[in-house]
Coordinates of C-alpha atoms in Angstrom, one line a residue:
Chain A
X267 CA 0.0 0.0 0.0
X268 CA 2.8 2.4 0.9
X269 CA 4.6 1.6 -2.3
X270 CA 1.5 2.5 -4.2
X271 CA 1.4 5.9 -2.6
X272 CA 5.1 6.5 -3.1
X273 CA 4.8 5.6 -6.7
X274 CA 1.8 7.9 -7.1
X275 CA 3.6 10.8 -5.5
X276 CA 6.6 10.3 -7.7
X277 CA 4.4 10.2 -10.8
X278 CA 2.7 13.4 -9.6
X279 CA 6.0 15.1 -9.1
X280 CA 7.2 14.3 -12.6
X281 CA 3.9 15.4 -14.0
X282 CA 4.0 18.7 -12.2
X283 CA 7.5 19.6 -13.2
X284 CA 6.8 18.7 -16.7
X285 CA 3.7 21.0 -16.7
X286 CA 5.6 23.8 -15.1
X287 CA 8.5 23.7 -17.5
X288 CA 6.3 23.4 -20.5
X289 CA 3.8 26.0 -19.5
X290 CA 5.2 28.5 -17.0
X291 CA 8.5 29.2 -18.7
X292 CA 7.1 29.9 -22.1
X293 CA 4.4 32.0 -20.5
X294 CA 6.9 34.2 -18.8
X295 CA 8.5 35.0 -22.1
X296 CA 5.3 35.4 -24.0
X297 CA 5.7 32.7 -26.6
X298 CA 3.9 29.4 -26.8
X299 CA 4.9 25.9 -27.5
X300 CA 1.6 25.2 -29.1
X301 CA 0.5 23.1 -26.1
X302 CA -2.4 25.4 -25.3
X303 CA -3.6 25.3 -28.8
X304 CA -3.6 21.5 -28.9
X305 CA -5.3 21.4 -25.6
X306 CA -8.0 23.7 -26.9
X307 CA -8.5 21.6 -30.0
X308 CA -8.9 18.4 -28.0
X309 CA -11.4 20.3 -25.8
X310 CA -13.5 21.4 -28.8
X311 CA -13.6 17.9 -30.3
X312 CA -14.6 16.4 -27.0
X313 CA -17.4 18.9 -26.4
X314 CA -18.7 18.5 -29.9
X315 CA -18.9 14.8 -29.5
X316 CA -20.7 15.1 -26.2
X317 CA -23.2 17.5 -27.7
X318 CA -23.9 15.2 -30.7
X319 CA -24.6 12.4 -28.3
X320 CA -27.1 14.4 -26.5
X321 CA -28.7 15.7 -29.6
X322 CA -29.1 12.3 -31.1
X323 CA -31.3 11.1 -28.3
X324 CA -33.3 14.3 -28.5
X325 CA -34.8 14.3 -31.9
X326 CA -38.3 15.4 -31.0
X327 CA -37.4 18.1 -28.5
X328 CA -37.9 21.7 -29.5
X329 CA -35.4 22.9 -26.9
X330 CA -33.0 24.2 -29.5
X331 CA -35.4 26.6 -31.0
X332 CA -36.9 27.7 -27.7
X333 CA -33.5 28.2 -26.1
X334 CA -32.6 30.6 -28.8
X335 CA -35.5 32.9 -27.7
X336 CA -34.8 32.1 -24.1
X337 CA -38.2 33.2 -23.1
X338 CA -41.3 32.1 -21.2
X339 CA -43.8 33.7 -23.5
X340 CA -44.3 34.5 -27.2
X341 CA -44.5 38.2 -27.7
X342 CA -46.3 40.3 -30.2
X343 CA -43.9 42.6 -32.0
X344 CA -46.3 45.2 -33.1
X345 CA -45.9 48.7 -32.0
X346 CA -48.4 50.5 -29.8
X347 CA -50.0 52.4 -32.6
X348 CA -50.6 49.3 -34.7
X349 CA -52.2 47.3 -31.9
X350 CA -54.4 50.1 -30.7
X351 CA -55.5 50.6 -34.3
X352 CA -56.6 47.0 -34.5
X353 CA -58.4 47.2 -31.2
X354 CA -60.4 50.1 -32.3
X355 CA -61.2 48.8 -35.7
X356 CA -63.6 46.3 -34.2
X357 CA -65.6 49.1 -32.6
X358 CA -67.5 51.8 -34.5
X359 CA -66.1 55.2 -34.2
X360 CA -67.9 57.1 -31.5
X361 CA -70.2 59.9 -32.7
X362 CA -69.0 62.3 -30.1
X363 CA -65.4 63.6 -30.0
X364 CA -62.8 61.9 -27.9
X365 CA -61.2 58.9 -29.5
X366 CA -60.5 57.4 -26.2
X367 CA -62.1 54.0 -25.7
X368 CA -62.1 51.4 -22.9
X369 CA -60.5 49.0 -25.2
X370 CA -57.2 50.7 -25.1
X371 CA -56.8 49.4 -21.6
X372 CA -56.5 45.9 -22.9
X373 CA -53.3 46.6 -24.7
X374 CA -51.6 48.2 -21.7
X375 CA -52.9 45.5 -19.4
X376 CA -51.6 42.8 -21.6
X377 CA -48.2 44.4 -22.0
X378 CA -48.1 44.9 -18.2
X379 CA -48.7 41.2 -17.5
X380 CA -46.2 40.2 -20.2
X381 CA -43.6 42.4 -18.4
X382 CA -44.4 40.7 -15.1
X383 CA -43.9 37.2 -16.6
X384 CA -40.7 38.1 -18.3
X385 CA -38.6 41.2 -18.9
X386 CA -35.4 42.0 -20.7
X387 CA -33.4 43.2 -17.8
X388 CA -33.7 40.4 -15.2
X389 CA -32.7 38.0 -18.0
X390 CA -29.4 39.7 -18.4
X391 CA -28.3 39.1 -14.9
X392 CA -28.6 35.4 -14.9
X393 CA -26.1 33.2 -16.6
X394 CA -26.7 32.6 -20.3
X395 CA -28.3 29.3 -20.9
X396 CA -26.3 27.1 -23.3
X397 CA -27.8 25.1 -26.0
X398 CA -25.1 22.5 -25.9
X399 CA -23.8 20.9 -22.7
X400 CA -20.2 21.8 -21.9
X401 CA -19.7 19.1 -19.4
X402 CA -20.1 21.6 -16.6
X403 CA -23.3 21.0 -14.7
X404 CA -23.3 24.6 -13.7
X405 CA -24.7 26.1 -16.9
X406 CA -27.4 23.6 -17.6
X407 CA -29.6 23.5 -14.6
X408 CA -30.8 20.0 -15.2
X409 CA -28.6 17.0 -15.8
X410 CA -29.7 13.5 -16.4
X411 CA -27.9 10.3 -16.8
X412 CA -27.3 9.8 -20.5
X413 CA -24.9 7.1 -21.2
X414 CA -22.0 5.3 -19.6
X415 CA -19.4 6.7 -21.9
X416 CA -20.5 10.3 -21.3
X417 CA -20.4 9.8 -17.5
X418 CA -16.9 8.4 -17.8
X419 CA -15.7 11.3 -19.7
X420 CA -17.3 13.6 -17.2
X421 CA -15.6 11.7 -14.4
X422 CA -12.2 12.1 -16.0
X423 CA -13.0 15.7 -16.6
X424 CA -13.6 16.3 -12.9
X425 CA -10.4 14.5 -12.0
X426 CA -8.4 16.5 -14.4
X427 CA -9.9 19.8 -13.4
X428 CA -9.8 19.5 -9.6
X429 CA -6.7 17.6 -9.1
X430 CA -4.4 18.8 -11.8
X431 CA -5.4 22.1 -13.2
X432 CA -6.6 23.8 -10.1
X433 CA -3.6 23.4 -7.8
X434 CA -1.4 24.6 -10.6
X435 CA -3.4 27.8 -11.0
X436 CA -3.5 28.5 -7.3
X437 CA 0.3 29.1 -7.4
X438 CA 0.0 31.8 -10.0
X439 CA -2.5 34.0 -8.2
X440 CA -0.3 35.1 -5.4
X441 CA 2.8 35.9 -7.2
X442 CA 4.3 39.3 -7.6
X443 CA 5.8 39.5 -11.0
X444 CA 6.3 42.4 -13.2
X445 CA 3.0 43.8 -14.5
X446 CA 2.6 42.2 -17.9
X447 CA 4.3 38.9 -17.0
X448 CA 2.0 38.6 -14.0
X449 CA -1.0 38.9 -16.2
X450 CA 0.3 36.6 -18.8
X451 CA 0.8 33.9 -16.3
X452 CA -2.7 34.4 -15.0
X453 CA -4.0 34.1 -18.5
X454 CA -2.1 30.9 -19.1
X455 CA -3.2 29.6 -15.7
X456 CA -6.8 30.0 -16.8
X457 CA -6.0 28.4 -20.1
X458 CA -7.1 31.6 -21.7
X459 CA -6.9 31.9 -25.4
X460 CA -7.4 35.4 -26.4
X461 CA -7.7 36.6 -29.9
X462 CA -6.9 40.3 -30.4
X463 CA -8.3 41.9 -33.5
X464 CA -7.3 45.3 -35.0
X465 CA -4.3 45.9 -32.9
X466 CA -3.4 49.0 -34.8
X467 CA -6.2 50.7 -32.9
X468 CA -4.7 49.9 -29.5
X469 CA -5.1 52.6 -26.9
X470 CA -2.4 55.2 -26.7
X471 CA -1.0 57.1 -23.8
X472 CA -3.1 60.0 -22.6
X473 CA -6.4 58.4 -23.6
X474 CA -9.2 56.6 -22.0
X475 CA -10.0 53.0 -22.8
X476 CA -13.6 51.9 -22.4
X477 CA -14.8 48.3 -22.6
X478 CA -17.9 46.3 -21.7
X479 CA -17.7 44.4 -18.5
X480 CA -18.4 40.8 -17.7
X481 CA -16.0 39.8 -15.0
X482 CA -12.8 41.0 -13.2
X483 CA -10.9 38.7 -15.6
X484 CA -11.5 41.4 -18.2
X485 CA -8.6 43.2 -16.7
X486 CA -6.4 40.2 -17.0
X487 CA -7.4 39.9 -20.6
X488 CA -6.7 43.5 -21.6
X489 CA -3.5 43.8 -19.6
X490 CA -2.1 40.9 -21.4
X491 CA -1.7 43.1 -24.3
X492 CA -0.5 46.4 -22.9
X493 CA -0.2 48.5 -19.8
X494 CA -3.2 50.4 -18.4
X495 CA -3.8 52.6 -15.4
X496 CA -6.8 51.5 -13.4
X497 CA -9.5 53.5 -11.9
X498 CA -11.4 52.1 -9.1
X499 CA -12.2 51.7 -5.4
X500 CA -9.7 50.3 -3.0
X501 CA -11.0 46.9 -1.9
X502 CA -10.3 44.9 1.1
X503 CA -9.6 41.2 1.1
X504 CA -8.1 39.3 -1.7
X505 CA -8.9 41.9 -4.2
X506 CA -7.0 44.4 -2.1
X507 CA -3.9 42.3 -2.1
X508 CA -3.9 42.0 -5.8
X509 CA -4.6 45.7 -6.2
X510 CA -1.6 46.6 -4.0
X511 CA 0.6 44.3 -5.9
X512 CA -0.4 46.0 -9.1
X513 CA 0.1 49.5 -7.8
X514 CA 3.8 48.9 -7.3
X515 CA 4.4 48.3 -11.0
X516 CA 2.3 51.1 -12.5
X517 CA 0.8 54.3 -11.4
X518 CA -2.9 53.9 -11.0
X519 CA -5.7 56.2 -9.8
X520 CA -7.2 54.7 -6.7
X521 CA -10.1 56.3 -4.8
X522 CA -11.4 55.9 -1.3
X523 CA -15.1 55.1 -1.2
X524 CA -15.9 58.5 0.2
X525 CA -14.1 60.3 -2.6
X526 CA -16.1 58.4 -5.2
X527 CA -19.2 60.2 -4.1
X528 CA -17.6 63.5 -5.0
X529 CA -17.9 63.6 -8.8
X530 CA -16.0 66.7 -9.3
X531 CA -13.0 65.4 -7.5
X532 CA -13.0 62.2 -9.5
X533 CA -13.3 64.1 -12.8
X534 CA -10.5 66.4 -11.8
X535 CA -8.1 63.6 -10.9
X536 CA -8.9 61.8 -14.1
X537 CA -8.4 64.9 -16.2
X538 CA -5.0 65.4 -14.6
X539 CA -4.0 61.9 -15.4
X540 CA -5.2 62.1 -18.9
X541 CA -3.5 65.4 -19.7
X542 CA -0.2 64.0 -18.6
X543 CA 0.9 62.5 -21.9
X544 CA 3.4 60.2 -20.3
X545 CA 0.9 58.4 -18.2
X546 CA -0.7 55.2 -19.3
X547 CA -4.2 55.1 -20.8
X548 CA -6.9 54.8 -18.2
X549 CA -9.1 51.7 -18.3
X550 CA -12.7 52.3 -17.4
X551 CA -15.8 50.0 -17.5
X552 CA -18.7 52.5 -17.9
X553 CA -21.4 50.0 -17.4
X554 CA -20.7 50.1 -13.7
X555 CA -21.3 46.5 -13.1
X556 CA -20.8 43.0 -14.5
X557 CA -23.2 41.9 -17.2
X558 CA -23.6 38.4 -18.5
X559 CA -22.0 39.1 -21.8
X560 CA -25.1 38.8 -24.1
X561 CA -25.7 42.5 -24.2
X562 CA -24.3 45.9 -23.3
X563 CA -26.1 48.1 -20.8
X564 CA -26.3 51.8 -20.5
X565 CA -22.9 53.5 -20.2
X566 CA -22.5 56.0 -17.3
X567 CA -21.7 59.3 -18.8
X568 CA -19.0 60.3 -16.3
X569 CA -16.0 59.1 -18.2
X570 CA -17.2 60.7 -21.4
X571 CA -17.4 64.2 -19.9
X572 CA -13.6 64.4 -19.4
X573 CA -13.0 65.3 -23.1
X574 CA -10.2 62.9 -23.8
X575 CA -9.8 60.6 -26.7
X576 CA -11.9 57.4 -26.2
X577 CA -10.6 54.0 -27.3
X578 CA -13.5 51.6 -27.3
X579 CA -12.7 47.9 -26.8
X580 CA -15.2 45.1 -27.2
X581 CA -14.7 41.9 -25.2
X582 CA -16.7 38.8 -26.0
X583 CA -16.3 35.5 -24.2
X584 CA -17.0 32.2 -25.9
X585 CA -19.5 30.6 -23.6
X586 CA -18.8 27.1 -24.8
X587 CA -15.8 26.7 -22.6
X588 CA -16.7 28.4 -19.4
X589 CA -19.1 31.0 -18.1
X590 CA -17.0 34.0 -17.2
X591 CA -19.9 36.1 -15.8
X592 CA -19.7 37.2 -12.2
X593 CA -23.0 37.7 -10.5
X594 CA -21.7 39.7 -7.6
X595 CA -25.0 39.6 -5.7
X596 CA -25.0 35.8 -5.8
X597 CA -21.4 34.7 -5.5
X598 CA -18.5 36.1 -3.5
X599 CA -15.1 36.8 -5.1
X600 CA -13.4 33.6 -3.8
X601 CA -16.3 31.5 -4.9
X602 CA -16.1 33.1 -8.3
X603 CA -12.3 32.5 -8.6
X604 CA -12.7 28.9 -7.6
X605 CA -15.3 28.4 -10.3
X606 CA -13.1 30.1 -12.9
X607 CA -10.1 28.0 -12.0
X608 CA -12.1 24.8 -12.3
X609 CA -13.6 25.6 -15.6
X610 CA -12.2 24.1 -18.8
X611 CA -10.7 27.2 -20.3
X612 CA -11.4 30.7 -21.3
X613 CA -11.7 31.8 -24.9
X614 CA -12.4 35.3 -25.7
X615 CA -12.2 37.8 -28.5
X616 CA -11.0 41.3 -28.1
X617 CA -11.6 43.9 -30.7
X618 CA -9.9 47.3 -30.6
X619 CA -12.1 49.8 -32.2
X620 CA -10.8 53.1 -33.8
X621 CA -10.6 56.1 -31.5
X622 CA -13.6 58.3 -31.0
X623 CA -13.9 61.9 -30.0
X624 CA -16.9 63.9 -28.8
X625 CA -18.4 65.7 -31.7
X626 CA -19.5 69.3 -31.8
X627 CA -22.8 69.8 -30.2
X628 CA -22.9 66.3 -28.9
X629 CA -23.5 66.0 -25.2
X630 CA -21.9 63.4 -23.0
X631 CA -25.0 61.1 -23.0
X632 CA -25.2 60.9 -26.7
X633 CA -21.5 60.4 -27.0
X634 CA -21.7 57.5 -24.5
X635 CA -24.5 56.0 -26.5
X636 CA -22.6 56.2 -29.7
X637 CA -19.6 54.4 -28.2
X638 CA -21.8 51.8 -26.7
X639 CA -23.5 51.1 -30.0
X640 CA -20.1 50.7 -31.6
X641 CA -18.9 48.2 -29.0
X642 CA -22.2 46.3 -29.0
X643 CA -22.2 46.1 -32.8
X644 CA -18.6 44.8 -33.0
X645 CA -19.0 42.2 -30.2
X646 CA -22.3 40.9 -31.5
X647 CA -24.0 41.9 -28.3
X648 CA -27.5 43.4 -27.8
X649 CA -27.5 47.1 -27.3
X650 CA -29.8 47.9 -24.4
X651 CA -31.0 51.2 -23.1
X652 CA -31.2 49.9 -19.6
X653 CA -29.1 51.0 -16.7
X654 CA -26.8 48.3 -15.2
X655 CA -27.6 49.7 -11.8
X656 CA -31.1 48.2 -12.2
X657 CA -29.5 45.0 -10.9
X658 CA -29.9 46.5 -7.5
X659 CA -32.1 49.5 -7.8
X660 CA -35.5 50.6 -9.2
X661 CA -36.4 52.4 -12.4
X662 CA -37.0 56.1 -12.6
X663 CA -40.5 57.6 -13.0
X664 CA -39.4 59.3 -16.2
X665 CA -39.7 56.1 -18.2
X666 CA -43.3 55.8 -17.3
X667 CA -43.9 59.4 -18.4
X668 CA -42.4 58.8 -21.7
X669 CA -45.0 56.1 -22.6
X670 CA -47.7 58.3 -21.3
X671 CA -46.6 61.1 -23.5
X672 CA -46.5 58.8 -26.5
X673 CA -50.0 57.5 -25.9
X674 CA -51.5 60.9 -25.3
X675 CA -50.0 62.2 -28.5
X676 CA -51.8 59.5 -30.2
X677 CA -55.1 60.3 -28.6
X678 CA -54.8 64.0 -29.2
X679 CA -53.5 63.6 -32.7
X680 CA -56.4 61.4 -33.7
X681 CA -58.8 63.8 -32.0
X682 CA -57.7 66.8 -33.9
X683 CA -57.9 64.9 -37.2
X684 CA -61.3 63.6 -36.3
X685 CA -62.7 67.0 -35.5
X686 CA -61.3 68.9 -38.3
X687 CA -64.2 68.1 -40.6
Chain B
X245 CA -36.6 14.4 -10.8
X246 CA -38.2 16.7 -8.2
X247 CA -40.1 15.7 -5.2
X248 CA -43.4 13.9 -5.8
X249 CA -44.9 16.3 -3.4
X250 CA -44.2 19.2 -5.7
X251 CA -45.6 17.2 -8.6
X252 CA -48.9 16.7 -6.9
X253 CA -49.1 20.4 -5.9
X254 CA -48.5 21.3 -9.5
X255 CA -51.1 18.9 -10.6
X256 CA -53.6 20.5 -8.2
X257 CA -52.7 24.0 -9.6
X258 CA -52.9 22.7 -13.2
X259 CA -56.4 21.5 -12.6
X260 CA -57.5 24.7 -10.9
X261 CA -56.0 27.2 -13.3
X262 CA -55.8 25.3 -16.6
X263 CA -52.1 25.7 -17.2
X264 CA -50.0 22.8 -18.2
X265 CA -47.4 21.4 -15.8
X266 CA -44.6 22.7 -17.9
X267 CA -46.0 26.2 -17.9
X268 CA -46.6 26.1 -14.1
X269 CA -43.0 25.1 -13.6
X270 CA -41.8 28.0 -15.7
X271 CA -44.0 30.4 -13.9
X272 CA -42.9 29.1 -10.6
X273 CA -39.3 29.9 -11.6
X274 CA -40.4 33.4 -12.5
X275 CA -42.3 33.7 -9.3
X276 CA -39.1 32.9 -7.3
X277 CA -37.1 35.2 -9.4
X278 CA -39.5 38.0 -8.6
X279 CA -39.9 37.2 -4.9
X280 CA -36.2 36.7 -4.3
X281 CA -36.7 33.0 -3.4
X282 CA -39.3 33.8 -0.8
X283 CA -42.8 32.2 -0.6
X284 CA -44.7 35.4 -1.2
X285 CA -44.6 38.5 -3.4
X286 CA -45.3 42.0 -2.1
X287 CA -46.2 45.0 -4.2
X288 CA -42.6 46.3 -4.0
X289 CA -41.3 43.2 -5.7
X290 CA -43.6 43.8 -8.7
X291 CA -42.8 47.5 -8.6
X292 CA -39.2 46.9 -9.2
X293 CA -39.6 45.2 -12.6
X294 CA -38.0 47.7 -15.0
X295 CA -40.1 46.9 -18.1
X296 CA -43.2 47.4 -16.1
X297 CA -42.1 50.9 -15.3
X298 CA -42.9 52.0 -18.8
X299 CA -46.6 51.1 -18.4
X300 CA -48.9 54.0 -17.7
X301 CA -51.4 51.8 -15.7
X302 CA -48.9 49.8 -13.9
X303 CA -50.4 50.7 -10.5
X304 CA -53.7 49.3 -11.5
X305 CA -52.1 46.2 -12.9
X306 CA -50.1 45.6 -9.7
X307 CA -53.2 46.2 -7.6
X308 CA -55.1 43.7 -9.7
X309 CA -52.7 41.0 -8.5
X310 CA -53.5 41.8 -4.9
X311 CA -57.2 42.2 -5.4
X312 CA -59.2 39.4 -3.7
X313 CA -62.0 39.7 -6.3
X314 CA -59.7 38.2 -8.9
X315 CA -59.3 35.0 -6.9
X316 CA -62.8 33.8 -7.8
X317 CA -63.7 33.3 -4.2
X318 CA -66.4 35.8 -3.5
X319 CA -64.2 37.8 -1.2
X320 CA -63.4 41.5 -1.3
X321 CA -60.6 43.6 -0.2
X322 CA -56.9 43.1 -1.0
X323 CA -54.0 41.1 0.1
X324 CA -50.7 42.4 1.5
X325 CA -48.8 39.7 -0.1
X326 CA -49.6 36.9 -2.4
X327 CA -48.4 33.4 -2.8
X328 CA -47.8 31.3 -5.9
X329 CA -51.3 30.0 -6.0
X330 CA -52.8 33.5 -6.1
X331 CA -50.2 34.6 -8.6
X332 CA -51.3 31.8 -10.9
X333 CA -55.0 32.6 -10.5
X334 CA -54.4 36.1 -11.7
X335 CA -52.3 34.8 -14.6
X336 CA -54.9 32.4 -15.6
X337 CA -57.1 35.2 -16.8
X338 CA -54.7 35.6 -19.6
X339 CA -54.6 32.0 -20.7
X340 CA -55.6 31.5 -24.3
X341 CA -58.3 29.1 -25.2
X342 CA -57.1 25.8 -26.5
X343 CA -58.5 23.7 -29.3
X344 CA -60.5 21.7 -26.8
X345 CA -62.4 24.6 -25.4
X346 CA -66.1 24.5 -26.0
X347 CA -68.3 27.4 -26.9
X348 CA -69.6 27.8 -23.4
X349 CA -66.1 27.7 -21.9
X350 CA -65.0 30.3 -24.4
X351 CA -68.0 32.5 -23.3
X352 CA -67.0 32.0 -19.7
X353 CA -63.4 32.8 -20.4
X354 CA -64.4 36.0 -22.1
X355 CA -66.6 37.0 -19.2
X356 CA -63.7 36.3 -16.8
X357 CA -61.5 38.6 -18.8
X358 CA -64.1 41.4 -18.8
X359 CA -64.6 40.9 -15.1
X360 CA -60.9 41.3 -14.6
X361 CA -60.8 44.6 -16.5
X362 CA -63.9 45.8 -14.8
X363 CA -62.4 45.2 -11.4
X364 CA -59.4 47.1 -12.4
X365 CA -61.5 50.2 -13.0
X366 CA -63.9 49.8 -10.2
X367 CA -61.6 50.5 -7.3
X368 CA -64.1 50.9 -4.5
X369 CA -65.8 47.7 -5.4
X370 CA -69.4 48.9 -5.4
X371 CA -70.1 47.2 -8.7
X372 CA -70.2 50.4 -10.7
X373 CA -67.6 52.4 -12.5
X374 CA -68.3 55.9 -11.6
X375 CA -67.2 59.0 -13.4
X376 CA -64.5 59.6 -10.8
X377 CA -63.0 56.2 -11.2
X378 CA -63.1 56.4 -14.9
X379 CA -61.4 59.7 -14.9
X380 CA -58.6 58.3 -12.8
X381 CA -57.9 55.6 -15.3
X382 CA -57.8 58.2 -18.1
X383 CA -55.5 60.4 -16.2
X384 CA -53.1 57.5 -15.7
X385 CA -53.1 56.6 -19.3
X386 CA -52.5 60.1 -20.5
X387 CA -49.6 62.1 -19.5
X388 CA -49.8 64.3 -16.4
X389 CA -47.1 66.5 -17.7
X390 CA -47.2 66.2 -21.5
X391 CA -49.4 67.1 -24.3
X392 CA -52.6 66.8 -22.4
X393 CA -53.4 68.8 -19.4
X394 CA -55.7 67.8 -16.6
X395 CA -58.6 69.7 -18.1
X396 CA -58.3 68.0 -21.4
X397 CA -58.0 64.6 -19.8
X398 CA -61.2 65.3 -17.8
X399 CA -63.0 66.3 -21.0
X400 CA -62.0 63.1 -22.7
X401 CA -63.2 61.0 -19.8
X402 CA -66.5 62.9 -19.7
X403 CA -67.0 62.4 -23.4
X404 CA -66.4 58.7 -23.2
X405 CA -68.8 58.5 -20.2
X406 CA -71.4 60.2 -22.2
X407 CA -71.0 57.8 -25.0
X408 CA -71.5 54.9 -22.7
X409 CA -74.5 56.5 -21.2
X410 CA -76.1 57.2 -24.5
X411 CA -75.7 53.6 -25.8
X412 CA -77.0 52.0 -22.7
X413 CA -79.7 54.3 -21.5
X414 CA -81.0 55.8 -24.7
X415 CA -83.9 57.7 -23.3
X416 CA -82.2 59.5 -20.6
X417 CA -83.5 63.0 -20.0
X418 CA -81.0 65.8 -19.9
X419 CA -81.2 66.2 -16.1
X420 CA -80.9 62.6 -15.2
X421 CA -77.9 61.6 -13.3
X422 CA -76.0 58.7 -14.7
X423 CA -74.6 56.7 -11.9
X424 CA -71.9 54.8 -13.6
X425 CA -71.1 51.8 -15.7
X426 CA -72.4 48.5 -14.3
X427 CA -70.9 45.2 -15.3
X428 CA -73.7 44.5 -17.7
X429 CA -73.2 47.9 -19.4
X430 CA -69.5 47.1 -19.6
X431 CA -70.2 43.9 -21.3
X432 CA -72.6 45.6 -23.7
X433 CA -70.1 48.2 -24.7
X434 CA -67.4 45.7 -25.4
X435 CA -69.6 43.2 -27.0
X436 CA -68.3 43.6 -30.5
X437 CA -64.7 43.7 -29.5
X438 CA -62.6 40.8 -30.6
X439 CA -60.9 40.0 -27.4
X440 CA -59.7 36.5 -27.8
X441 CA -56.5 37.5 -29.5
X442 CA -55.9 40.7 -27.6
X443 CA -56.3 39.6 -24.1
X444 CA -54.2 36.6 -23.9
X445 CA -50.6 35.7 -23.6
X446 CA -49.1 32.7 -25.4
X447 CA -47.2 30.9 -22.7
X448 CA -44.5 28.7 -24.3
X449 CA -44.7 25.1 -23.3
X450 CA -41.1 24.2 -23.5
X451 CA -38.8 24.1 -20.5
X452 CA -35.8 25.9 -22.0
X453 CA -33.3 24.6 -19.5
X454 CA -33.7 20.9 -19.5
X455 CA -32.4 18.6 -22.0
X456 CA -34.1 15.4 -21.4
X457 CA -33.3 12.3 -23.3
X458 CA -33.5 8.6 -23.1
X459 CA -34.7 7.7 -19.7
X460 CA -37.0 10.5 -18.7
X461 CA -40.5 9.7 -17.5
X462 CA -42.7 12.5 -18.9

């Protein structure tokens, strides 16, 4: 029995040192031996095979089509005007003025109930449902016994992930290397494969880089390809340790929580940093919170008021290999890191978009929306008008008033045309 | 999968409200999302739905969920919080008729929908929609701050009321006081209206998260 354990330990040692030399050393110097790529290829093949197995047994399920819509109900796509028109057509026009009828209530009631059953915003804050199964039970809520072979593969998968990959990655998180090397190792540790597109548009010094936000790993991804100055709050705990390590290598702009409330102070400090042309470009995530990477939420206008050059960057994760979304109200940081480290891998695409400036006569909000649309368009994400802060707070009254205005314009407009004869 | 106790509860709800088991499961998930995994929903939970904020009559819609009259149990008043069963009962008003629904059932469904709308207008539950109550609804629908001022909104409500009165009580003398719209009048006005396609929501039957295969029992 003892010999068995000795032998196992020895095998493990050899295995570890092999892994370290083959992965860590190349990682430090930024070139690859092609191992990650082969690993990824094997991964893709395995997942495809697993998906096919499931699909074969599933020929009469409509899940594929329904998952694409990801919804509970089928919605009418007609506009308010069209539907109200149809409602009224079935009633004779009233002889007296006032084109207002009881039937209009139907439309609004129905829309209201639809919103209660399902709405766009809440959907964005739960992890994206996957059509295929990526051998992680986390993304598909239900998992049933399928076949012996699949279970075996799954078992091996667990072994590989928890016993081999995870301990390796733990090492990397607490190291204090030089800025870019540190991030490179992190990226390798997560088996991250990042494709950078349009590198000629990379952010320059003295500018502001804005990107959509899905997880803290976004920072790792972007810093792999260049140095940035961060803006943000000082955190306690593990995040604080990481932050302090980063500060030593590059000048950043950190704020106390109290300072964050004072917008003018924040703006001034950012402006100073930006005007100094030797300082690194600032990295900002204007959504203000992590979104689940299917859409881009409203950008907060603060960073767009500074008047510097904006370099938009679109980040899109490939959900097949691991769900990078961090739901901060549901999982703590450590929990999230653990999940990340035990996923298969991280594949993402980063697009550098050409620099944008605020146009004449354009206010900060319009500028922010313009940048947001560009990022959403490039990343293939849905461009939403909603505020990311809705994850935690309620909606403003002004939205209700907008609909009221639209409806009343309809009623008054009709009225005047009806009475003009 | 799932406890058999939940299954029998769902079956009871399915029989009571007419939804399928699949739809009830989906709605239960939604209920838990809205309630934050509690057993009951309060008005604040519904208030915080962003898409609902756009709706001019959202207060009336939310109140309808907490209105005891919509539970088909001859009670009046309103709840403070509702559980899943009451939630489903209100939702069932918007269930579309299936192929198997007979003519009488369709009539009954239609009457239910009209009753729901009537209750929404008749806030003090005296069985009549008075001019005041009607005006309130009109005001909510039209903008308080926009193109239509309060006076104009009042005028529109009055005109609509007049129209109702003239169709239902054709020989009213100029000095007669029209009390309000009773449920029968309400039905009369909206008799010609094709409601079947306007007042229902097509609930999808498919459970989007499960991929069953091979050995499932459903």
